Amino acid sequence: MSMQRLEALRKAMQKANLPAILVTSSENRFYLSGFSGSSGTLLITPELAILITGFVYQEQAASQAVGWQVVPATAQASATALLTEILATHGVSRLGFEENHTTVAQLEAWQEAFLEAELDLFCVPYKDIIEGLRQVKDEEELTLMNKAAMISDQAYLQVLNFIRAGVSERDVAIEIDFTMKKMGADGVAFETIVVSGKRSSMPHGKPTEKLLQPGDFVTMDFGAKYKGYCSDITRTVVIGKPSDEQRKVYQTVLQAHMRALNAAAPGIIGKELDAIARSTIEDAGYGRYFGHGLGHGVGLQVHEQPSAGQKSESELVAGNMITIEPGIYIPNWGGVRIEDSVLITAEGHRSLHHTTKELISL
Ligand code: ZN
Ligand code: ZN
């Protein structure tokens, strides 16, 4: 699989007039090479696929980065020295570096070494090339993402048995995290959000020692990381019997979610999808309480391209993975969000999550 991704990258490099590039961001490095270590530099040209990494990663890199030439840096030969030597040997004259993932210090260190070696080499920033490829998931990625989603669904079903008045938000979050890890997750995809009662009006609130009380909405937003891939799901439940207003707010969010979900298909623009959910919420009179975009891409990172926000010009294509997560957040009252991670398919879409979205009272 990594060779197919490499071929697609080489085509994109040619289009961007980049005969050689360096890749240092961990997600992009993993996506292309399969190497999951925490440091390493990829050098890619039409002929070369080289992974320079530390001596400590030598064995791991050799087994994970199939088809790549692994060059181990040592105390005697630094990664920069090795890179300089390779670039000189192959006469590379134009070298791309990741604009969004290269520190000033790293760039200066490279340039200093290239200058010292009298390389006739021009360093140019690039961005979004690999991120662009990552927007369309391949079969291998879909398998891993389905598993990540399945783990978070299981954690949700498990935590439903645990949630009751008197339990703290923090304990709910710990139960979710524990179950996901127990089910095989590498860890959490992001810090689990559990907010209840009036606190549920904070879309990204942190779980606290606050105890759940009758009448509270409880919003849980969480995801598993599985073999590098993230899931992202939000469910809101109510403790005890919901009030009429709670029912109305919940049904509005659910309707907005379902309308956007049903419209998700190749060809639709991110902002059009956002508008479908937003107009549903506006028509119910809650427009000013939906202050964030409808969704975002998800994959190796929990937030990646494409976007499905108010300003998103991204046209969705089959293979995109996006979240659909409308919400209503009323200060000093509470809030509701319902989120699924959704695959765009040739026929339309397929949600990765299978747990109910009807209002559950516990
Ligand atoms: Zn989420
Ligand atoms: Zn999300």
mmCIF file of C-alpha atoms and ligand atoms in Angstrom:
data_model
loop_
_atom_site.group_PDB
_atom_site.id
_atom_site.type_symbol
_atom_site.label_atom_id
_atom_site.label_comp_id
_atom_site.label_asym_id
_atom_site.label_seq_id
_atom_site.Cartn_x
_atom_site.Cartn_y
_atom_site.Cartn_z
ATOM 1 C CA MET A 1 0.000 0.000 0.000
ATOM 2 C CA SER A 2 2.804 2.400 0.861
ATOM 3 C CA MET A 3 4.167 2.041 -2.699
ATOM 4 C CA GLN A 4 0.805 3.131 -4.197
ATOM 5 C CA ARG A 5 0.793 6.177 -1.962
ATOM 6 C CA LEU A 6 4.365 6.925 -2.999
ATOM 7 C CA GLU A 7 3.433 6.746 -6.677
ATOM 8 C CA ALA A 8 0.528 9.154 -6.143
ATOM 9 C CA LEU A 9 2.849 11.495 -4.263
ATOM 10 C CA ARG A 10 5.450 11.453 -7.039
ATOM 11 C CA LYS A 11 2.785 12.496 -9.547
ATOM 12 C CA ALA A 12 1.728 15.351 -7.266
ATOM 13 C CA MET A 13 5.368 16.382 -6.801
ATOM 14 C CA GLN A 14 5.848 16.562 -10.554
ATOM 15 C CA LYS A 15 2.770 18.777 -10.861
ATOM 16 C CA ALA A 16 4.128 21.074 -8.144
ATOM 17 C CA ASN A 17 7.576 21.241 -9.769
ATOM 18 C CA LEU A 18 9.209 19.571 -6.805
ATOM 19 C CA PRO A 19 11.857 17.053 -7.900
ATOM 20 C CA ALA A 20 12.683 16.201 -4.271
ATOM 21 C CA ILE A 21 10.958 16.676 -0.930
ATOM 22 C CA LEU A 22 11.594 16.134 2.750
ATOM 23 C CA VAL A 23 8.821 14.895 5.035
ATOM 24 C CA THR A 24 9.176 15.365 8.788
ATOM 25 C CA SER A 25 5.623 15.526 10.180
ATOM 26 C CA SER A 26 4.773 12.321 12.006
ATOM 27 C CA GLU A 27 1.383 11.687 10.327
ATOM 28 C CA ASN A 28 2.718 12.290 6.828
ATOM 29 C CA ARG A 29 5.815 10.200 7.510
ATOM 30 C CA PHE A 30 3.638 7.340 8.803
ATOM 31 C CA TYR A 31 1.155 7.658 5.920
ATOM 32 C CA LEU A 32 3.879 7.346 3.310
ATOM 33 C CA SER A 33 6.342 4.912 4.878
ATOM 34 C CA GLY A 34 4.405 2.974 7.524
ATOM 35 C CA PHE A 35 7.109 3.879 10.060
ATOM 36 C CA SER A 36 5.463 4.802 13.366
ATOM 37 C CA GLY A 37 8.538 5.973 15.319
ATOM 38 C CA SER A 38 8.488 9.455 16.769
ATOM 39 C CA SER A 39 11.291 10.929 14.679
ATOM 40 C CA GLY A 40 12.697 10.553 11.211
ATOM 41 C CA THR A 41 13.003 12.322 7.882
ATOM 42 C CA LEU A 42 11.814 11.036 4.540
ATOM 43 C CA LEU A 43 13.611 12.052 1.363
ATOM 44 C CA ILE A 44 11.595 11.371 -1.764
ATOM 45 C CA THR A 45 12.633 11.886 -5.377
ATOM 46 C CA PRO A 46 11.408 10.135 -8.540
ATOM 47 C CA GLU A 47 13.992 7.402 -7.823
ATOM 48 C CA LEU A 48 14.634 7.575 -4.098
ATOM 49 C CA ALA A 49 12.519 6.673 -1.083
ATOM 50 C CA ILE A 50 14.810 7.081 1.904
ATOM 51 C CA LEU A 51 14.003 7.120 5.615
ATOM 52 C CA ILE A 52 16.693 8.663 7.792
ATOM 53 C CA THR A 53 16.040 7.911 11.429
ATOM 54 C CA GLY A 54 17.868 7.480 14.709
ATOM 55 C CA PHE A 55 19.957 4.430 15.506
ATOM 56 C CA VAL A 56 17.382 3.427 18.169
ATOM 57 C CA TYR A 57 14.697 3.053 15.489
ATOM 58 C CA GLN A 58 16.829 1.136 12.986
ATOM 59 C CA GLU A 59 15.171 -2.268 13.457
ATOM 60 C CA GLN A 60 11.629 -0.938 13.754
ATOM 61 C CA ALA A 61 12.075 1.187 10.651
ATOM 62 C CA ALA A 62 13.422 -1.722 8.620
ATOM 63 C CA SER A 63 10.404 -3.885 9.479
ATOM 64 C CA GLN A 64 7.730 -1.179 9.079
ATOM 65 C CA ALA A 65 8.977 0.866 6.132
ATOM 66 C CA VAL A 66 8.778 -1.878 3.517
ATOM 67 C CA GLY A 67 10.351 -0.814 0.219
ATOM 68 C CA TRP A 68 12.161 2.133 1.817
ATOM 69 C CA GLN A 69 15.903 2.499 2.166
ATOM 70 C CA VAL A 70 16.514 2.999 5.883
ATOM 71 C CA VAL A 71 19.551 5.109 6.771
ATOM 72 C CA PRO A 72 20.352 5.157 10.494
ATOM 73 C CA ALA A 73 21.851 8.299 12.007
ATOM 74 C CA THR A 74 24.515 7.644 14.628
ATOM 75 C CA ALA A 75 26.667 9.585 17.059
ATOM 76 C CA GLN A 76 29.294 9.789 14.309
ATOM 77 C CA ALA A 77 26.995 10.742 11.424
ATOM 78 C CA SER A 78 24.035 13.014 12.207
ATOM 79 C CA ALA A 79 20.775 12.889 10.237
ATOM 80 C CA THR A 80 21.617 16.265 8.682
ATOM 81 C CA ALA A 81 25.109 15.111 7.680
ATOM 82 C CA LEU A 82 23.697 11.943 6.099
ATOM 83 C CA LEU A 83 20.996 13.914 4.276
ATOM 84 C CA THR A 84 23.584 16.369 2.934
ATOM 85 C CA GLU A 85 25.714 13.511 1.652
ATOM 86 C CA ILE A 86 22.769 11.841 -0.113
ATOM 87 C CA LEU A 87 21.660 15.123 -1.707
ATOM 88 C CA ALA A 88 25.224 15.758 -2.951
ATOM 89 C CA THR A 89 25.549 12.246 -4.379
ATOM 90 C CA HIS A 90 22.275 12.553 -6.290
ATOM 91 C CA GLY A 91 22.780 16.161 -7.401
ATOM 92 C CA VAL A 92 19.441 17.382 -5.987
ATOM 93 C CA SER A 93 19.069 21.082 -6.798
ATOM 94 C CA ARG A 94 15.550 21.885 -5.606
ATOM 95 C CA LEU A 95 14.277 20.509 -2.312
ATOM 96 C CA GLY A 96 10.820 20.953 -0.825
ATOM 97 C CA PHE A 97 10.279 21.096 2.949
ATOM 98 C CA GLU A 98 6.976 21.044 4.838
ATOM 99 C CA GLU A 99 5.957 24.639 5.428
ATOM 100 C CA ASN A 100 3.574 23.772 8.255
ATOM 101 C CA HIS A 101 5.769 21.238 10.021
ATOM 102 C CA THR A 102 9.379 22.467 9.762
ATOM 103 C CA THR A 103 10.758 24.611 12.547
ATOM 104 C CA VAL A 104 12.929 27.628 11.792
ATOM 105 C CA ALA A 105 15.750 25.944 13.722
ATOM 106 C CA GLN A 106 15.502 22.776 11.603
ATOM 107 C CA LEU A 107 15.500 24.726 8.348
ATOM 108 C CA GLU A 108 18.492 26.785 9.456
ATOM 109 C CA ALA A 109 20.405 23.645 10.429
ATOM 110 C CA TRP A 110 19.769 22.096 7.007
ATOM 111 C CA GLN A 111 20.685 25.250 5.123
ATOM 112 C CA GLU A 112 23.859 25.694 7.123
ATOM 113 C CA ALA A 113 24.940 22.135 6.367
ATOM 114 C CA PHE A 114 24.096 22.466 2.669
ATOM 115 C CA LEU A 115 26.056 25.712 2.454
ATOM 116 C CA GLU A 116 29.051 24.211 4.216
ATOM 117 C CA ALA A 117 29.040 21.297 1.773
ATOM 118 C CA GLU A 118 28.777 23.849 -1.067
ATOM 119 C CA LEU A 119 25.620 22.260 -2.437
ATOM 120 C CA ASP A 120 23.941 24.212 -5.192
ATOM 121 C CA LEU A 121 20.543 23.623 -3.626
ATOM 122 C CA PHE A 122 17.389 25.680 -3.345
ATOM 123 C CA CYS A 123 14.991 24.940 -0.454
ATOM 124 C CA VAL A 124 11.316 25.649 -1.174
ATOM 125 C CA PRO A 125 8.346 25.413 1.187
ATOM 126 C CA TYR A 126 5.379 23.227 0.252
ATOM 127 C CA LYS A 127 2.115 22.394 1.981
ATOM 128 C CA ASP A 128 -1.060 20.369 1.546
ATOM 129 C CA ILE A 129 0.409 17.950 -1.008
ATOM 130 C CA ILE A 130 0.446 14.899 1.264
ATOM 131 C CA GLU A 131 -2.547 16.212 3.226
ATOM 132 C CA GLY A 132 -4.347 16.390 -0.127
ATOM 133 C CA LEU A 133 -3.667 12.713 -0.810
ATOM 134 C CA ARG A 134 -4.763 11.818 2.707
ATOM 135 C CA GLN A 135 -8.221 13.262 2.063
ATOM 136 C CA VAL A 136 -9.172 10.186 0.038
ATOM 137 C CA LYS A 137 -8.960 7.087 2.195
ATOM 138 C CA ASP A 138 -7.836 3.782 0.687
ATOM 139 C CA GLU A 139 -9.109 0.318 1.665
ATOM 140 C CA GLU A 140 -6.441 -0.238 4.280
ATOM 141 C CA GLU A 141 -7.280 3.059 5.961
ATOM 142 C CA LEU A 142 -11.018 2.340 5.882
ATOM 143 C CA THR A 143 -10.486 -0.970 7.657
ATOM 144 C CA LEU A 144 -8.556 0.767 10.437
ATOM 145 C CA MET A 145 -11.042 3.632 10.689
ATOM 146 C CA ASN A 146 -13.979 1.226 10.893
ATOM 147 C CA LYS A 147 -12.227 -0.514 13.754
ATOM 148 C CA ALA A 148 -11.508 2.810 15.507
ATOM 149 C CA ALA A 149 -15.194 3.728 15.155
ATOM 150 C CA MET A 150 -16.321 0.313 16.376
ATOM 151 C CA ILE A 151 -14.174 0.704 19.496
ATOM 152 C CA SER A 152 -15.750 4.081 20.294
ATOM 153 C CA ASP A 153 -19.260 2.682 19.692
ATOM 154 C CA GLN A 154 -18.511 -0.103 22.153
ATOM 155 C CA ALA A 155 -17.207 2.389 24.705
ATOM 156 C CA TYR A 156 -20.435 4.361 24.359
ATOM 157 C CA LEU A 157 -22.614 1.285 24.896
ATOM 158 C CA GLN A 158 -20.496 0.379 27.911
ATOM 159 C CA VAL A 159 -20.673 3.847 29.492
ATOM 160 C CA LEU A 160 -24.474 3.891 29.188
ATOM 161 C CA ASN A 161 -24.516 1.207 31.899
ATOM 162 C CA PHE A 162 -22.365 3.414 34.084
ATOM 163 C CA ILE A 163 -24.028 6.815 33.733
ATOM 164 C CA ARG A 164 -26.455 7.745 36.500
ATOM 165 C CA ALA A 165 -27.126 10.621 38.886
ATOM 166 C CA GLY A 166 -24.280 10.952 41.381
ATOM 167 C CA VAL A 167 -21.450 9.899 39.047
ATOM 168 C CA SER A 168 -18.928 12.632 38.126
ATOM 169 C CA GLU A 169 -18.152 13.859 34.617
ATOM 170 C CA ARG A 170 -14.556 12.815 35.217
ATOM 171 C CA ASP A 171 -15.549 9.263 36.091
ATOM 172 C CA VAL A 172 -17.648 9.028 32.931
ATOM 173 C CA ALA A 173 -14.645 10.169 30.868
ATOM 174 C CA ILE A 174 -12.329 7.682 32.596
ATOM 175 C CA GLU A 175 -14.805 4.843 31.923
ATOM 176 C CA ILE A 176 -14.908 5.753 28.217
ATOM 177 C CA ASP A 177 -11.109 5.999 27.943
ATOM 178 C CA PHE A 178 -10.560 2.759 29.848
ATOM 179 C CA THR A 179 -13.015 0.824 27.677
ATOM 180 C CA MET A 180 -11.477 2.098 24.444
ATOM 181 C CA LYS A 181 -7.999 1.084 25.552
ATOM 182 C CA LYS A 182 -9.239 -2.274 26.780
ATOM 183 C CA MET A 183 -10.896 -2.808 23.360
ATOM 184 C CA GLY A 184 -7.526 -2.417 21.624
ATOM 185 C CA ALA A 185 -7.181 1.324 21.045
ATOM 186 C CA ASP A 186 -3.643 2.776 20.993
ATOM 187 C CA GLY A 187 -5.146 5.484 23.185
ATOM 188 C CA VAL A 188 -7.607 8.331 22.858
ATOM 189 C CA ALA A 189 -7.735 10.306 19.613
ATOM 190 C CA PHE A 190 -8.154 13.491 21.671
ATOM 191 C CA GLU A 191 -8.976 14.362 25.259
ATOM 192 C CA THR A 192 -12.455 13.027 26.017
ATOM 193 C CA ILE A 193 -15.093 15.702 26.542
ATOM 194 C CA VAL A 194 -17.828 15.055 29.110
ATOM 195 C CA VAL A 195 -19.962 18.053 30.077
ATOM 196 C CA SER A 196 -23.255 17.983 31.958
ATOM 197 C CA GLY A 197 -26.098 20.231 33.059
ATOM 198 C CA LYS A 198 -25.363 23.917 32.443
ATOM 199 C CA ARG A 199 -21.790 22.961 31.539
ATOM 200 C CA SER A 200 -23.082 21.153 28.433
ATOM 201 C CA SER A 201 -23.346 24.550 26.737
ATOM 202 C CA MET A 202 -19.516 24.473 26.420
ATOM 203 C CA PRO A 203 -18.788 22.643 23.185
ATOM 204 C CA HIS A 204 -15.241 21.719 24.230
ATOM 205 C CA GLY A 205 -15.507 21.723 28.019
ATOM 206 C CA LYS A 206 -13.233 19.512 30.083
ATOM 207 C CA PRO A 207 -14.754 16.893 32.402
ATOM 208 C CA THR A 208 -14.777 17.995 36.047
ATOM 209 C CA GLU A 209 -15.693 16.543 39.439
ATOM 210 C CA LYS A 210 -19.250 17.822 38.916
ATOM 211 C CA LEU A 211 -21.767 15.103 39.692
ATOM 212 C CA LEU A 212 -24.510 14.267 37.228
ATOM 213 C CA GLN A 213 -27.940 15.333 38.458
ATOM 214 C CA PRO A 214 -31.517 14.565 37.418
ATOM 215 C CA GLY A 215 -32.457 16.812 34.511
ATOM 216 C CA ASP A 216 -28.879 17.160 33.209
ATOM 217 C CA PHE A 217 -27.978 16.781 29.589
ATOM 218 C CA VAL A 218 -24.668 14.876 29.373
ATOM 219 C CA THR A 219 -22.656 15.440 26.205
ATOM 220 C CA MET A 220 -19.774 13.052 25.499
ATOM 221 C CA ASP A 221 -17.397 13.715 22.592
ATOM 222 C CA PHE A 222 -14.619 11.182 22.230
ATOM 223 C CA GLY A 223 -12.699 8.954 19.885
ATOM 224 C CA ALA A 224 -10.290 6.056 19.786
ATOM 225 C CA LYS A 225 -6.957 6.002 18.042
ATOM 226 C CA TYR A 226 -6.408 2.634 16.397
ATOM 227 C CA LYS A 227 -3.136 1.868 14.598
ATOM 228 C CA GLY A 228 -2.711 5.586 14.025
ATOM 229 C CA TYR A 229 -6.290 6.329 12.876
ATOM 230 C CA CYS A 230 -8.826 8.409 14.797
ATOM 231 C CA SER A 231 -12.530 8.059 15.367
ATOM 232 C CA ASP A 232 -14.712 10.956 16.491
ATOM 233 C CA ILE A 233 -18.245 10.622 17.854
ATOM 234 C CA THR A 234 -20.534 12.696 20.092
ATOM 235 C CA ARG A 235 -23.667 11.584 21.859
ATOM 236 C CA THR A 236 -25.872 13.475 24.321
ATOM 237 C CA VAL A 237 -28.081 11.730 26.875
ATOM 238 C CA VAL A 238 -30.340 13.071 29.620
ATOM 239 C CA ILE A 239 -30.457 12.063 33.283
ATOM 240 C CA GLY A 240 -34.046 11.279 34.187
ATOM 241 C CA LYS A 241 -37.018 12.694 32.306
ATOM 242 C CA PRO A 242 -36.269 15.397 29.747
ATOM 243 C CA SER A 243 -38.208 18.691 29.879
ATOM 244 C CA ASP A 244 -40.224 19.858 26.850
ATOM 245 C CA GLU A 245 -37.507 22.386 26.011
ATOM 246 C CA GLN A 246 -34.831 19.685 26.227
ATOM 247 C CA ARG A 247 -36.842 17.473 23.896
ATOM 248 C CA LYS A 248 -37.270 20.320 21.430
ATOM 249 C CA VAL A 249 -33.567 21.236 21.420
ATOM 250 C CA TYR A 250 -32.547 17.599 21.085
ATOM 251 C CA GLN A 251 -34.952 16.886 18.229
ATOM 252 C CA THR A 252 -33.787 20.014 16.404
ATOM 253 C CA VAL A 253 -30.140 18.942 16.586
ATOM 254 C CA LEU A 254 -31.059 15.413 15.551
ATOM 255 C CA GLN A 255 -33.066 16.683 12.587
ATOM 256 C CA ALA A 256 -30.178 18.965 11.531
ATOM 257 C CA HIS A 257 -27.789 16.036 11.836
ATOM 258 C CA MET A 258 -30.002 13.667 9.818
ATOM 259 C CA ARG A 259 -30.696 16.197 7.069
ATOM 260 C CA ALA A 260 -26.992 16.911 6.601
ATOM 261 C CA LEU A 261 -26.159 13.211 6.811
ATOM 262 C CA ASN A 262 -28.720 12.332 4.151
ATOM 263 C CA ALA A 263 -27.327 15.020 1.834
ATOM 264 C CA ALA A 264 -23.716 13.858 2.208
ATOM 265 C CA ALA A 265 -22.590 12.634 -1.214
ATOM 266 C CA PRO A 266 -19.940 13.273 -3.843
ATOM 267 C CA GLY A 267 -20.286 16.710 -5.442
ATOM 268 C CA ILE A 268 -21.700 18.609 -2.491
ATOM 269 C CA ILE A 269 -19.621 21.546 -1.222
ATOM 270 C CA GLY A 270 -18.651 21.643 2.468
ATOM 271 C CA LYS A 271 -20.480 24.921 3.085
ATOM 272 C CA GLU A 272 -23.655 23.590 1.409
ATOM 273 C CA LEU A 273 -23.716 20.709 3.853
ATOM 274 C CA ASP A 274 -23.183 23.143 6.716
ATOM 275 C CA ALA A 275 -26.058 25.284 5.438
ATOM 276 C CA ILE A 276 -28.480 22.337 5.436
ATOM 277 C CA ALA A 277 -27.899 21.701 9.132
ATOM 278 C CA ARG A 278 -27.666 25.403 10.005
ATOM 279 C CA SER A 279 -30.950 26.341 8.353
ATOM 280 C CA THR A 280 -32.718 23.552 10.248
ATOM 281 C CA ILE A 281 -31.435 24.990 13.522
ATOM 282 C CA GLU A 282 -32.190 28.576 12.459
ATOM 283 C CA ASP A 283 -35.761 27.684 11.457
ATOM 284 C CA ALA A 284 -36.329 26.291 14.943
ATOM 285 C CA GLY A 285 -35.153 29.617 16.391
ATOM 286 C CA TYR A 286 -31.795 28.451 17.763
ATOM 287 C CA GLY A 287 -29.523 29.828 15.018
ATOM 288 C CA ARG A 288 -27.415 31.976 17.320
ATOM 289 C CA TYR A 289 -26.650 28.969 19.509
ATOM 290 C CA PHE A 290 -24.840 27.000 16.784
ATOM 291 C CA GLY A 291 -21.519 28.817 16.722
ATOM 292 C CA HIS A 292 -19.164 26.326 15.073
ATOM 293 C CA GLY A 293 -18.813 24.643 11.697
ATOM 294 C CA LEU A 294 -20.742 21.481 10.869
ATOM 295 C CA GLY A 295 -17.768 19.194 10.521
ATOM 296 C CA HIS A 296 -14.198 18.390 9.643
ATOM 297 C CA GLY A 297 -12.153 15.705 7.975
ATOM 298 C CA VAL A 298 -10.825 12.903 10.164
ATOM 299 C CA GLY A 299 -8.112 10.307 9.629
ATOM 300 C CA LEU A 300 -4.576 10.123 11.000
ATOM 301 C CA GLN A 301 -5.422 13.418 12.670
ATOM 302 C CA VAL A 302 -8.704 14.128 14.368
ATOM 303 C CA HIS A 303 -8.972 17.413 12.472
ATOM 304 C CA GLU A 304 -7.822 17.318 8.882
ATOM 305 C CA GLN A 305 -9.044 18.149 5.404
ATOM 306 C CA PRO A 306 -11.616 18.481 3.929
ATOM 307 C CA SER A 307 -13.737 20.840 6.007
ATOM 308 C CA ALA A 308 -17.520 21.037 6.156
ATOM 309 C CA GLY A 309 -17.767 24.455 7.789
ATOM 310 C CA GLN A 310 -19.579 27.653 6.858
ATOM 311 C CA LYS A 311 -16.745 28.838 4.624
ATOM 312 C CA SER A 312 -15.627 25.503 3.225
ATOM 313 C CA GLU A 313 -15.271 25.429 -0.557
ATOM 314 C CA SER A 314 -14.199 21.747 -0.510
ATOM 315 C CA GLU A 315 -16.169 19.627 -2.947
ATOM 316 C CA LEU A 316 -16.652 16.239 -1.375
ATOM 317 C CA VAL A 317 -15.522 13.155 -3.273
ATOM 318 C CA ALA A 318 -15.827 9.434 -2.620
ATOM 319 C CA GLY A 319 -13.275 8.376 -0.029
ATOM 320 C CA ASN A 320 -13.512 11.553 2.054
ATOM 321 C CA MET A 321 -14.140 11.035 5.743
ATOM 322 C CA ILE A 322 -15.935 13.897 7.472
ATOM 323 C CA THR A 323 -17.760 14.478 10.712
ATOM 324 C CA ILE A 324 -21.314 15.779 10.871
ATOM 325 C CA GLU A 325 -21.747 17.450 14.234
ATOM 326 C CA PRO A 326 -24.381 20.143 14.594
ATOM 327 C CA GLY A 327 -25.086 21.442 18.076
ATOM 328 C CA ILE A 328 -27.139 23.924 20.068
ATOM 329 C CA TYR A 329 -25.463 25.524 23.085
ATOM 330 C CA ILE A 330 -27.566 27.805 25.268
ATOM 331 C CA PRO A 331 -25.484 29.624 27.896
ATOM 332 C CA ASN A 332 -26.563 28.967 31.468
ATOM 333 C CA TRP A 333 -28.997 26.288 30.309
ATOM 334 C CA GLY A 334 -27.130 23.516 28.503
ATOM 335 C CA GLY A 335 -26.459 22.059 25.112
ATOM 336 C CA VAL A 336 -26.708 19.141 22.732
ATOM 337 C CA ARG A 337 -24.365 17.883 20.015
ATOM 338 C CA ILE A 338 -24.748 14.774 17.870
ATOM 339 C CA GLU A 339 -21.756 13.673 15.796
ATOM 340 C CA ASP A 340 -20.940 10.807 13.486
ATOM 341 C CA SER A 341 -17.841 10.264 11.375
ATOM 342 C CA VAL A 342 -19.084 9.607 7.866
ATOM 343 C CA LEU A 343 -17.488 8.139 4.747
ATOM 344 C CA ILE A 344 -18.451 9.668 1.407
ATOM 345 C CA THR A 345 -19.055 6.816 -1.048
ATOM 346 C CA ALA A 346 -19.767 6.704 -4.773
ATOM 347 C CA GLU A 347 -23.456 6.086 -3.906
ATOM 348 C CA GLY A 348 -23.674 8.705 -1.174
ATOM 349 C CA HIS A 349 -22.376 8.079 2.291
ATOM 350 C CA ARG A 350 -21.933 5.518 5.029
ATOM 351 C CA SER A 351 -21.759 6.410 8.701
ATOM 352 C CA LEU A 352 -19.033 4.616 10.635
ATOM 353 C CA HIS A 353 -21.127 4.619 13.790
ATOM 354 C CA HIS A 354 -24.038 2.347 14.620
ATOM 355 C CA THR A 355 -25.191 3.449 18.057
ATOM 356 C CA THR A 356 -28.631 5.043 18.326
ATOM 357 C CA LYS A 357 -29.072 8.787 18.021
ATOM 358 C CA GLU A 358 -32.525 8.843 19.613
ATOM 359 C CA LEU A 359 -32.613 10.619 22.989
ATOM 360 C CA ILE A 360 -31.733 8.184 25.767
ATOM 361 C CA SER A 361 -32.776 9.013 29.323
ATOM 362 C CA LEU A 362 -30.825 7.308 32.111
HETATM 363 ZN ZN ZN B 1 -15.995 15.048 18.242
HETATM 364 ZN ZN ZN B 2 -15.452 16.352 15.558
#
